[in-house]
Amino acid sequence: MSSSFAAKYARAQTTSIIAATICFLAVALLLTGLMAHVVATMTRSGNEIDDARATRAADAAFAAFAVRLSGTVTDNAVWDDAYAAIASSGAAAWAYDNWGKTSEDYPLYDGAIVTGPDGKVISSYAKGKSFGPRDYFGEAFARQSKAAAIASEAPLVNFFKTGNGVALVASQAIQPFSTDAELPRLSVLSFYKDITRDVLGTFSSEYELEGLRLQAVAEPGLLSTPIKDMDGTAIAFLAWPSKAPGNAVFTTVYPYILAAAVILCLFLAAVLFAGASEARRLRRLADVARFEADHDSLSGLLNRHGLLNVLEHLKSSAVPGVSLYLVDLDGFKAVNDAWGHAVGDDLICIVAKAMATCHEEVFAAARLGGDDFALVQVGSAALGDFKQAILALFAGSFKIDGRTIEVGASIGAATRSEDITPLELLRRADMALYRAKEHGRGQAIGYDPELDRECVRIGEVEGELRNAIRSGAIEPVFQPLVSAATGEITGLEALARWHSATGKVSPEVFIPLAEKSGLIDALGVHMLRAAISHARAWPGLTLSVNVSPIQLCNPDFGAQVIAVLKETDFDASRLTLEITEGVLMTNPDQARRSIDQLKRVGIKFALDDFGCGYASIGALRQFGFDRMKIDRSLVSGVEDTANGIEVLRATVSLATALNIPVTAEGIENARQAAILRDTGCDQLQGYHVGKPMSAREISKKLRQEDPAA
């Protein structure tokens, strides 16, 4: 990175340190005031919290008071004997004996009133003596009695202003405990309880409301809650003094607060005294922290964060001619595997040092992780010249501790335009690098807008593929597998076919796309389920289904296949899964686990395309294949090359020695079929013996060969 750019960074960090020091001193000077504010707030909050608790306690006291009186009324009003007695001629005497006389010394209510369906008073006693309820409670009592004259499960409860103060009245219709008939307007039983000094004393002790009193109006300086009548009008106030616990706490901690204030003043003096040295120390720490945040610890180059900062600085400074190069080492993993990570780290450091000086227009170099590097070019040199300067670094070998190590590089480049962000520039260079790696080792490719358009097209096709799997637009066709000896169809191989809205899509296109996009598992399960649903109509034939290596390496693959078999009630012994040689090398352990799990339920496995890869005899034995399918290149070779038949015969002999039956695929004529039959293949497949057909065509062909079936 250039010295001018480093100077700007240094000035920026110096300004930050000075600003931080000023802010620190300002905050320190305000601490005393803030501390006082915090203490005052805590004191006030403590008072407010306790006041809120006391208010809730007062409300809870009255609620419990009302619940007790309501329960007492319900226990007496919903009573078969009371219902019968109040309807008789001796209602008044019965009411007195059971309720009026009891009110003299009963703690749950002070008075009991019984009114008839017409609203007239049948019995009314307070403290065992007769009294006039309308004179005591006013006309509002008549309204409550009238409203309660209908059978209900809950009484009406309201506060009333009386000559003695305030009373709570609960009224409920006198009714049988249960009846199926509709009841007329009923007599009403009302109990009331005066809010006396004793009642308030009980509230005070039970709910921690010291000094609780009843007042006509709210008194300033006291906490209070209103008592409202049935019209919502406040008829009195329950009042009590605040405990003010916050003030008590403040009095206790005041000496400590004073001591803290003194200590704070001493601390401020110490901060001012040591300010200069602290500022220098902070600057050194900031330098180290900033370097570590922006640089890779191994190579000393910028990291991803530092690279983006450089690109952002160049963009904000409107520096022209900026290009970004992403470099990925080819063969670096082999170095780690062969020589160990210590040698790999040494190689990274050597390459990093060389890249930073590979061209005079290198403005900044970065390591983005692993074996990925980035170079920022500022200047007018052509992209091709700069790429060649990078590739020249890898033309020879690297010497590390007596070892000769050769690695290559793939390069993706993008030139900045005025309207793109650093992240967009990085994305474009990454796309170019991805394309370069697809083309092979040692390639250098610049960004082209066609790469984006291609990504959009792939994304669209991926979306269509996802919808096709979901809707069942991808369907199986079936190619016959025939006995080499009799020519009869012994099995069928399911092949995926996609007829999209724009026409047929080749499996060579959509299957690799499904593997790249993570849709191969869904596609595989869909094809298996669809193929089995048709194969159930052909009970005498085996069914072969191709499996992607990605599917087989999925730990859930075995469970998915078994679930489909149970769902469709399909005989596992009729199913053969065909896999290619590549999976035996990429992830043999997981492949072996999946194969063993499925073989235990009776599923067979066939090694597909044998002869075009690198499967060893040991692998064939280890995985225990039930069938080998010879690749079509060996089949066509029996006519194209002089020794083609001998190679084929040797391959079949190998399978015979391992006791593995052989299927030859790609049979295109009778001569090939005869040769393969003679060499020992027991099963044939290809256009000569049967082309891929729909399920309907297969059923028709089977009926033609065996009308009884």
PDB file of N, CA and C in Angstrom, residues 62-63 65-71 73-74 144 148 154-160 167-172 191 228-230:
ATOM      1  N   PHE A  62     -60.051  -5.016  48.017  1.00  0.00           N
ATOM      2  CA  PHE A  62     -61.472  -4.841  47.719  1.00  0.00           C
ATOM      3  C   PHE A  62     -62.009  -5.945  46.823  1.00  0.00           C
ATOM      4  N   ALA A  63     -61.159  -6.430  45.900  1.00  0.00           N
ATOM      5  CA  ALA A  63     -61.605  -7.526  45.035  1.00  0.00           C
ATOM      6  C   ALA A  63     -61.874  -8.776  45.856  1.00  0.00           C
ATOM      7  N   PHE A  65     -62.600  -8.813  49.025  1.00  0.00           N
ATOM      8  CA  PHE A  65     -63.764  -8.477  49.836  1.00  0.00           C
ATOM      9  C   PHE A  65     -65.053  -8.775  49.074  1.00  0.00           C
ATOM     10  N   ALA A  66     -65.056  -8.354  47.781  1.00  0.00           N
ATOM     11  CA  ALA A  66     -66.248  -8.577  46.950  1.00  0.00           C
ATOM     12  C   ALA A  66     -66.451 -10.057  46.665  1.00  0.00           C
ATOM     13  N   VAL A  67     -65.347 -10.809  46.421  1.00  0.00           N
ATOM     14  CA  VAL A  67     -65.457 -12.244  46.133  1.00  0.00           C
ATOM     15  C   VAL A  67     -66.037 -12.987  47.319  1.00  0.00           C
ATOM     16  N   ARG A  68     -65.588 -12.642  48.554  1.00  0.00           N
ATOM     17  CA  ARG A  68     -66.117 -13.326  49.742  1.00  0.00           C
ATOM     18  C   ARG A  68     -67.615 -13.089  49.899  1.00  0.00           C
ATOM     19  N   LEU A  69     -68.047 -11.812  49.743  1.00  0.00           N
ATOM     20  CA  LEU A  69     -69.468 -11.520  49.905  1.00  0.00           C
ATOM     21  C   LEU A  69     -70.280 -12.169  48.791  1.00  0.00           C
ATOM     22  N   SER A  70     -69.733 -12.188  47.547  1.00  0.00           N
ATOM     23  CA  SER A  70     -70.432 -12.834  46.433  1.00  0.00           C
ATOM     24  C   SER A  70     -70.616 -14.316  46.696  1.00  0.00           C
ATOM     25  N   GLY A  71     -69.547 -14.967  47.187  1.00  0.00           N
ATOM     26  CA  GLY A  71     -69.656 -16.399  47.463  1.00  0.00           C
ATOM     27  C   GLY A  71     -70.682 -16.684  48.539  1.00  0.00           C
ATOM     28  N   VAL A  73     -73.399 -14.890  49.226  1.00  0.00           N
ATOM     29  CA  VAL A  73     -74.737 -14.715  48.648  1.00  0.00           C
ATOM     30  C   VAL A  73     -75.107 -15.914  47.794  1.00  0.00           C
ATOM     31  N   THR A  74     -74.174 -16.368  46.951  1.00  0.00           N
ATOM     32  CA  THR A  74     -74.468 -17.500  46.069  1.00  0.00           C
ATOM     33  C   THR A  74     -74.771 -18.749  46.872  1.00  0.00           C
ATOM     34  N   GLN A 144     -80.649  -2.344  41.630  1.00  0.00           N
ATOM     35  CA  GLN A 144     -79.823  -3.557  41.708  1.00  0.00           C
ATOM     36  C   GLN A 144     -80.693  -4.779  41.962  1.00  0.00           C
ATOM     37  N   ALA A 148     -81.136  -8.072  39.509  1.00  0.00           N
ATOM     38  CA  ALA A 148     -80.718  -9.388  39.976  1.00  0.00           C
ATOM     39  C   ALA A 148     -81.854 -10.384  40.020  1.00  0.00           C
ATOM     40  N   ALA A 154     -73.950 -15.795  38.873  1.00  0.00           N
ATOM     41  CA  ALA A 154     -73.137 -14.862  39.647  1.00  0.00           C
ATOM     42  C   ALA A 154     -74.004 -13.706  40.136  1.00  0.00           C
ATOM     43  N   PRO A 155     -73.762 -13.198  41.347  1.00  0.00           N
ATOM     44  CA  PRO A 155     -74.545 -12.081  41.875  1.00  0.00           C
ATOM     45  C   PRO A 155     -74.069 -10.746  41.309  1.00  0.00           C
ATOM     46  N   LEU A 156     -74.905  -9.727  41.509  1.00  0.00           N
ATOM     47  CA  LEU A 156     -74.503  -8.355  41.212  1.00  0.00           C
ATOM     48  C   LEU A 156     -73.895  -7.769  42.481  1.00  0.00           C
ATOM     49  N   VAL A 157     -72.711  -7.151  42.321  1.00  0.00           N
ATOM     50  CA  VAL A 157     -71.996  -6.621  43.479  1.00  0.00           C
ATOM     51  C   VAL A 157     -71.655  -5.168  43.203  1.00  0.00           C
ATOM     52  N   ASN A 158     -72.049  -4.258  44.108  1.00  0.00           N
ATOM     53  CA  ASN A 158     -71.748  -2.838  43.941  1.00  0.00           C
ATOM     54  C   ASN A 158     -71.562  -2.190  45.314  1.00  0.00           C
ATOM     55  N   PHE A 159     -70.828  -1.058  45.296  1.00  0.00           N
ATOM     56  CA  PHE A 159     -70.668  -0.250  46.499  1.00  0.00           C
ATOM     57  C   PHE A 159     -71.797   0.788  46.564  1.00  0.00           C
ATOM     58  N   PHE A 160     -72.269   1.058  47.779  1.00  0.00           N
ATOM     59  CA  PHE A 160     -73.332   2.043  47.999  1.00  0.00           C
ATOM     60  C   PHE A 160     -72.889   2.998  49.103  1.00  0.00           C
ATOM     61  N   ALA A 167     -70.922   0.849  51.977  1.00  0.00           N
ATOM     62  CA  ALA A 167     -71.184  -0.576  52.165  1.00  0.00           C
ATOM     63  C   ALA A 167     -71.092  -1.281  50.817  1.00  0.00           C
ATOM     64  N   LEU A 168     -70.746  -2.559  50.873  1.00  0.00           N
ATOM     65  CA  LEU A 168     -70.705  -3.414  49.681  1.00  0.00           C
ATOM     66  C   LEU A 168     -71.932  -4.303  49.708  1.00  0.00           C
ATOM     67  N   VAL A 169     -72.725  -4.274  48.603  1.00  0.00           N
ATOM     68  CA  VAL A 169     -73.977  -5.030  48.528  1.00  0.00           C
ATOM     69  C   VAL A 169     -73.865  -6.041  47.396  1.00  0.00           C
ATOM     70  N   ALA A 170     -74.206  -7.312  47.693  1.00  0.00           N
ATOM     71  CA  ALA A 170     -74.235  -8.374  46.686  1.00  0.00           C
ATOM     72  C   ALA A 170     -75.649  -8.914  46.610  1.00  0.00           C
ATOM     73  N   SER A 171     -76.243  -8.969  45.416  1.00  0.00           N
ATOM     74  CA  SER A 171     -77.631  -9.394  45.223  1.00  0.00           C
ATOM     75  C   SER A 171     -77.684 -10.508  44.196  1.00  0.00           C
ATOM     76  N   GLN A 172     -78.532 -11.540  44.495  1.00  0.00           N
ATOM     77  CA  GLN A 172     -78.701 -12.643  43.547  1.00  0.00           C
ATOM     78  C   GLN A 172     -80.099 -13.226  43.699  1.00  0.00           C
ATOM     79  N   PHE A 191     -77.061  -9.422  50.514  1.00  0.00           N
ATOM     80  CA  PHE A 191     -76.243  -9.287  51.714  1.00  0.00           C
ATOM     81  C   PHE A 191     -75.406  -8.019  51.569  1.00  0.00           C
ATOM     82  N   LYS A 228     -66.144   3.246  43.705  1.00  0.00           N
ATOM     83  CA  LYS A 228     -67.188   3.716  42.794  1.00  0.00           C
ATOM     84  C   LYS A 228     -68.465   2.917  42.972  1.00  0.00           C
ATOM     85  N   ASP A 229     -69.606   3.648  42.796  1.00  0.00           N
ATOM     86  CA  ASP A 229     -70.906   2.979  42.895  1.00  0.00           C
ATOM     87  C   ASP A 229     -71.265   2.351  41.565  1.00  0.00           C
ATOM     88  N   MET A 230     -72.500   1.858  41.462  1.00  0.00           N
ATOM     89  CA  MET A 230     -72.906   1.133  40.258  1.00  0.00           C
ATOM     90  C   MET A 230     -72.980   2.037  39.041  1.00  0.00           C
TER      91      MET A 230
END
